[in-house]
Amino acid sequence: MGTTRRQLLMGAAAAGLLTACSSTDADRHGPGESASVRAENTLRVRTAATSRSLLAQYDAVLARHPDQRATLAPLRAATAQHVAALSPARKPPATPPPSPTAAVSADPAEALRALATTARRTTDAQTAALVDAPPELARLLASVAAASATHAYLLTEGAAR
């Protein structure tokens, strides 16, 4: 076997080893996944559920106050993206159950204040989850928390302007 062919075979073997070493825990583990992958998935399920609750409230307010669509539609769309991003990769995000519009205030300003309160609670929950999150998920959670804080601002102080 010539030197060039041997080098090619060794290079291919090394590339295979590097690929195997660089795959994520999720790629390597199926039903017997590692504790760290299970913990991350649990955290993702919990934080996605928090954002899903906010999404359901957006839907309820929009159902009760369709005249708020121009203000709320972009915020709702961003929250739907948060749910999708936080959901574990192997599980598609569940659609939120329809929220009763009776629970939404008939006063649009009050409905927006309640929505802002939920956005602040979402911010707090996502921020608290940072402590237990691995680095990549922590960055995502920080971004989602910042976005939720921005939603709360836009629904209160931003709406007053």
PDB file of C-alpha atoms in Angstrom:
ATOM      1  CA  MET A   1       0.000   0.000   0.000  1.00  0.00           C
ATOM      2  CA  GLY A   2       1.459   3.350  -1.039  1.00  0.00           C
ATOM      3  CA  THR A   3       2.075   6.204   1.336  1.00  0.00           C
ATOM      4  CA  THR A   4      -0.599   8.385  -0.294  1.00  0.00           C
ATOM      5  CA  ARG A   5      -3.267   5.708  -0.039  1.00  0.00           C
ATOM      6  CA  ARG A   6      -2.328   4.964   3.591  1.00  0.00           C
ATOM      7  CA  GLN A   7      -2.502   8.697   4.410  1.00  0.00           C
ATOM      8  CA  LEU A   8      -5.931   8.927   2.786  1.00  0.00           C
ATOM      9  CA  LEU A   9      -7.223   5.967   4.779  1.00  0.00           C
ATOM     10  CA  MET A  10      -5.774   7.345   8.017  1.00  0.00           C
ATOM     11  CA  GLY A  11      -7.239  10.761   7.216  1.00  0.00           C
ATOM     12  CA  ALA A  12     -10.663   9.223   6.599  1.00  0.00           C
ATOM     13  CA  ALA A  13     -10.454   7.267   9.844  1.00  0.00           C
ATOM     14  CA  ALA A  14      -9.413  10.398  11.747  1.00  0.00           C
ATOM     15  CA  ALA A  15     -12.285  12.366  10.198  1.00  0.00           C
ATOM     16  CA  GLY A  16     -14.690   9.646  11.296  1.00  0.00           C
ATOM     17  CA  LEU A  17     -13.364   9.790  14.834  1.00  0.00           C
ATOM     18  CA  LEU A  18     -13.617  13.573  14.920  1.00  0.00           C
ATOM     19  CA  THR A  19     -17.189  13.422  13.693  1.00  0.00           C
ATOM     20  CA  ALA A  20     -18.072  10.869  16.340  1.00  0.00           C
ATOM     21  CA  CYS A  21     -16.442  12.953  19.044  1.00  0.00           C
ATOM     22  CA  SER A  22     -18.134  16.164  18.000  1.00  0.00           C
ATOM     23  CA  SER A  23     -21.677  14.845  17.812  1.00  0.00           C
ATOM     24  CA  THR A  24     -23.969  16.075  20.550  1.00  0.00           C
ATOM     25  CA  ASP A  25     -25.345  13.967  23.365  1.00  0.00           C
ATOM     26  CA  ALA A  26     -28.726  14.122  21.653  1.00  0.00           C
ATOM     27  CA  ASP A  27     -27.235  12.601  18.493  1.00  0.00           C
ATOM     28  CA  ARG A  28     -25.526   9.790  20.385  1.00  0.00           C
ATOM     29  CA  HIS A  29     -28.268   8.908  22.843  1.00  0.00           C
ATOM     30  CA  GLY A  30     -31.675   7.598  22.031  1.00  0.00           C
ATOM     31  CA  PRO A  31     -33.859   5.909  24.606  1.00  0.00           C
ATOM     32  CA  GLY A  32     -30.874   5.614  26.972  1.00  0.00           C
ATOM     33  CA  GLU A  33     -29.956   9.290  26.694  1.00  0.00           C
ATOM     34  CA  SER A  34     -27.602  10.851  29.186  1.00  0.00           C
ATOM     35  CA  ALA A  35     -28.722  12.587  32.348  1.00  0.00           C
ATOM     36  CA  SER A  36     -27.583  15.947  30.967  1.00  0.00           C
ATOM     37  CA  VAL A  37     -29.704  15.513  27.832  1.00  0.00           C
ATOM     38  CA  ARG A  38     -32.717  14.477  29.911  1.00  0.00           C
ATOM     39  CA  ALA A  39     -32.221  17.479  32.205  1.00  0.00           C
ATOM     40  CA  GLU A  40     -31.966  19.846  29.245  1.00  0.00           C
ATOM     41  CA  ASN A  41     -35.090  18.360  27.644  1.00  0.00           C
ATOM     42  CA  THR A  42     -36.979  18.727  30.916  1.00  0.00           C
ATOM     43  CA  LEU A  43     -35.869  22.357  31.155  1.00  0.00           C
ATOM     44  CA  ARG A  44     -36.877  22.941  27.533  1.00  0.00           C
ATOM     45  CA  VAL A  45     -40.327  21.433  28.134  1.00  0.00           C
ATOM     46  CA  ARG A  46     -40.823  23.624  31.218  1.00  0.00           C
ATOM     47  CA  THR A  47     -39.639  26.858  29.602  1.00  0.00           C
ATOM     48  CA  ALA A  48     -41.572  26.162  26.386  1.00  0.00           C
ATOM     49  CA  ALA A  49     -44.705  25.653  28.489  1.00  0.00           C
ATOM     50  CA  THR A  50     -44.146  29.050  30.104  1.00  0.00           C
ATOM     51  CA  SER A  51     -43.933  30.725  26.693  1.00  0.00           C
ATOM     52  CA  ARG A  52     -46.879  28.637  25.493  1.00  0.00           C
ATOM     53  CA  SER A  53     -48.995  30.092  28.325  1.00  0.00           C
ATOM     54  CA  LEU A  54     -48.088  33.589  27.171  1.00  0.00           C
ATOM     55  CA  LEU A  55     -48.973  32.592  23.603  1.00  0.00           C
ATOM     56  CA  ALA A  56     -52.371  31.312  24.769  1.00  0.00           C
ATOM     57  CA  GLN A  57     -53.011  34.608  26.525  1.00  0.00           C
ATOM     58  CA  TYR A  58     -52.135  36.533  23.346  1.00  0.00           C
ATOM     59  CA  ASP A  59     -54.684  34.368  21.516  1.00  0.00           C
ATOM     60  CA  ALA A  60     -57.344  34.997  24.155  1.00  0.00           C
ATOM     61  CA  VAL A  61     -56.813  38.765  24.111  1.00  0.00           C
ATOM     62  CA  LEU A  62     -56.887  38.796  20.300  1.00  0.00           C
ATOM     63  CA  ALA A  63     -60.118  36.787  20.313  1.00  0.00           C
ATOM     64  CA  ARG A  64     -61.720  39.223  22.766  1.00  0.00           C
ATOM     65  CA  HIS A  65     -60.194  42.390  21.257  1.00  0.00           C
ATOM     66  CA  PRO A  66     -59.592  41.851  17.527  1.00  0.00           C
ATOM     67  CA  ASP A  67     -59.049  45.610  17.161  1.00  0.00           C
ATOM     68  CA  GLN A  68     -55.701  45.084  18.950  1.00  0.00           C
ATOM     69  CA  ARG A  69     -54.376  42.840  16.151  1.00  0.00           C
ATOM     70  CA  ALA A  70     -52.001  45.455  14.714  1.00  0.00           C
ATOM     71  CA  THR A  71     -50.321  45.859  18.096  1.00  0.00           C
ATOM     72  CA  LEU A  72     -50.396  42.245  19.256  1.00  0.00           C
ATOM     73  CA  ALA A  73     -49.817  40.195  16.093  1.00  0.00           C
ATOM     74  CA  PRO A  74     -46.035  40.823  15.907  1.00  0.00           C
ATOM     75  CA  LEU A  75     -45.611  40.111  19.624  1.00  0.00           C
ATOM     76  CA  ARG A  76     -47.691  36.955  19.350  1.00  0.00           C
ATOM     77  CA  ALA A  77     -45.660  35.791  16.325  1.00  0.00           C
ATOM     78  CA  ALA A  78     -42.410  36.299  18.255  1.00  0.00           C
ATOM     79  CA  THR A  79     -43.808  34.327  21.195  1.00  0.00           C
ATOM     80  CA  ALA A  80     -44.784  31.463  18.863  1.00  0.00           C
ATOM     81  CA  GLN A  81     -41.179  31.410  17.640  1.00  0.00           C
ATOM     82  CA  HIS A  82     -39.982  31.257  21.249  1.00  0.00           C
ATOM     83  CA  VAL A  83     -42.189  28.216  21.878  1.00  0.00           C
ATOM     84  CA  ALA A  84     -40.787  26.480  18.801  1.00  0.00           C
ATOM     85  CA  ALA A  85     -37.174  27.351  19.683  1.00  0.00           C
ATOM     86  CA  LEU A  86     -37.476  26.202  23.290  1.00  0.00           C
ATOM     87  CA  SER A  87     -39.316  22.958  22.590  1.00  0.00           C
ATOM     88  CA  PRO A  88     -37.157  19.815  22.634  1.00  0.00           C
ATOM     89  CA  ALA A  89     -36.033  18.835  19.128  1.00  0.00           C
ATOM     90  CA  ARG A  90     -37.644  15.420  19.157  1.00  0.00           C
ATOM     91  CA  LYS A  91     -41.012  16.648  20.356  1.00  0.00           C
ATOM     92  CA  PRO A  92     -43.058  19.029  18.246  1.00  0.00           C
ATOM     93  CA  PRO A  93     -44.488  21.865  20.331  1.00  0.00           C
ATOM     94  CA  ALA A  94     -48.044  21.225  21.414  1.00  0.00           C
ATOM     95  CA  THR A  95     -50.569  23.751  20.310  1.00  0.00           C
ATOM     96  CA  PRO A  96     -51.867  25.796  23.198  1.00  0.00           C
ATOM     97  CA  PRO A  97     -55.354  25.006  24.368  1.00  0.00           C
ATOM     98  CA  PRO A  98     -57.816  27.739  23.489  1.00  0.00           C
ATOM     99  CA  SER A  99     -58.104  30.201  26.330  1.00  0.00           C
ATOM    100  CA  PRO A 100     -61.546  31.334  27.305  1.00  0.00           C
ATOM    101  CA  THR A 101     -62.126  34.916  26.260  1.00  0.00           C
ATOM    102  CA  ALA A 102     -64.381  35.367  29.286  1.00  0.00           C
ATOM    103  CA  ALA A 103     -61.230  35.466  31.426  1.00  0.00           C
ATOM    104  CA  VAL A 104     -59.992  38.437  29.393  1.00  0.00           C
ATOM    105  CA  SER A 105     -61.171  41.832  30.557  1.00  0.00           C
ATOM    106  CA  ALA A 106     -63.700  43.607  28.361  1.00  0.00           C
ATOM    107  CA  ASP A 107     -61.572  46.747  28.796  1.00  0.00           C
ATOM    108  CA  PRO A 108     -58.768  46.625  26.194  1.00  0.00           C
ATOM    109  CA  ALA A 109     -56.354  48.596  28.397  1.00  0.00           C
ATOM    110  CA  GLU A 110     -56.902  46.188  31.286  1.00  0.00           C
ATOM    111  CA  ALA A 111     -56.487  43.184  28.963  1.00  0.00           C
ATOM    112  CA  LEU A 112     -53.151  44.595  27.763  1.00  0.00           C
ATOM    113  CA  ARG A 113     -52.013  45.197  31.359  1.00  0.00           C
ATOM    114  CA  ALA A 114     -52.845  41.582  32.237  1.00  0.00           C
ATOM    115  CA  LEU A 115     -50.943  40.423  29.153  1.00  0.00           C
ATOM    116  CA  ALA A 116     -47.970  42.555  30.227  1.00  0.00           C
ATOM    117  CA  THR A 117     -48.089  40.922  33.670  1.00  0.00           C
ATOM    118  CA  THR A 118     -47.931  37.485  32.049  1.00  0.00           C
ATOM    119  CA  ALA A 119     -45.021  38.648  29.875  1.00  0.00           C
ATOM    120  CA  ARG A 120     -43.172  39.797  33.027  1.00  0.00           C
ATOM    121  CA  ARG A 121     -43.837  36.426  34.696  1.00  0.00           C
ATOM    122  CA  THR A 122     -42.483  34.731  31.574  1.00  0.00           C
ATOM    123  CA  THR A 123     -39.372  36.926  31.787  1.00  0.00           C
ATOM    124  CA  ASP A 124     -38.886  35.963  35.430  1.00  0.00           C
ATOM    125  CA  ALA A 125     -39.343  32.239  34.746  1.00  0.00           C
ATOM    126  CA  GLN A 126     -36.964  32.209  31.770  1.00  0.00           C
ATOM    127  CA  THR A 127     -34.374  34.202  33.743  1.00  0.00           C
ATOM    128  CA  ALA A 128     -34.633  31.830  36.705  1.00  0.00           C
ATOM    129  CA  ALA A 129     -34.126  28.848  34.366  1.00  0.00           C
ATOM    130  CA  LEU A 130     -30.745  30.252  33.261  1.00  0.00           C
ATOM    131  CA  VAL A 131     -29.146  28.823  36.406  1.00  0.00           C
ATOM    132  CA  ASP A 132     -29.832  25.233  35.339  1.00  0.00           C
ATOM    133  CA  ALA A 133     -29.301  25.646  31.601  1.00  0.00           C
ATOM    134  CA  PRO A 134     -26.285  24.506  29.589  1.00  0.00           C
ATOM    135  CA  PRO A 135     -24.545  27.376  27.745  1.00  0.00           C
ATOM    136  CA  GLU A 136     -26.380  27.203  24.413  1.00  0.00           C
ATOM    137  CA  LEU A 137     -29.800  26.935  26.036  1.00  0.00           C
ATOM    138  CA  ALA A 138     -28.853  29.681  28.503  1.00  0.00           C
ATOM    139  CA  ARG A 139     -28.155  32.052  25.615  1.00  0.00           C
ATOM    140  CA  LEU A 140     -31.532  31.206  24.088  1.00  0.00           C
ATOM    141  CA  LEU A 141     -33.315  31.677  27.416  1.00  0.00           C
ATOM    142  CA  ALA A 142     -31.610  35.028  27.963  1.00  0.00           C
ATOM    143  CA  SER A 143     -32.794  36.148  24.540  1.00  0.00           C
ATOM    144  CA  VAL A 144     -36.352  34.945  25.173  1.00  0.00           C
ATOM    145  CA  ALA A 145     -36.377  36.638  28.587  1.00  0.00           C
ATOM    146  CA  ALA A 146     -35.204  39.900  27.038  1.00  0.00           C
ATOM    147  CA  ALA A 147     -37.883  39.649  24.359  1.00  0.00           C
ATOM    148  CA  SER A 148     -40.579  38.976  26.962  1.00  0.00           C
ATOM    149  CA  ALA A 149     -39.404  41.990  28.968  1.00  0.00           C
ATOM    150  CA  THR A 150     -39.660  44.068  25.803  1.00  0.00           C
ATOM    151  CA  HIS A 151     -43.195  42.769  25.254  1.00  0.00           C
ATOM    152  CA  ALA A 152     -44.139  43.821  28.786  1.00  0.00           C
ATOM    153  CA  TYR A 153     -42.715  47.279  28.142  1.00  0.00           C
ATOM    154  CA  LEU A 154     -44.508  47.657  24.808  1.00  0.00           C
ATOM    155  CA  LEU A 155     -47.791  46.516  26.333  1.00  0.00           C
ATOM    156  CA  THR A 156     -47.592  49.087  29.128  1.00  0.00           C
ATOM    157  CA  GLU A 157     -45.287  52.075  28.827  1.00  0.00           C
ATOM    158  CA  GLY A 158     -44.887  51.694  25.068  1.00  0.00           C
ATOM    159  CA  ALA A 159     -48.667  51.634  24.562  1.00  0.00           C
ATOM    160  CA  ALA A 160     -49.062  54.851  26.565  1.00  0.00           C
ATOM    161  CA  ARG A 161     -46.979  56.839  24.072  1.00  0.00           C
TER     162      ARG A 161
END
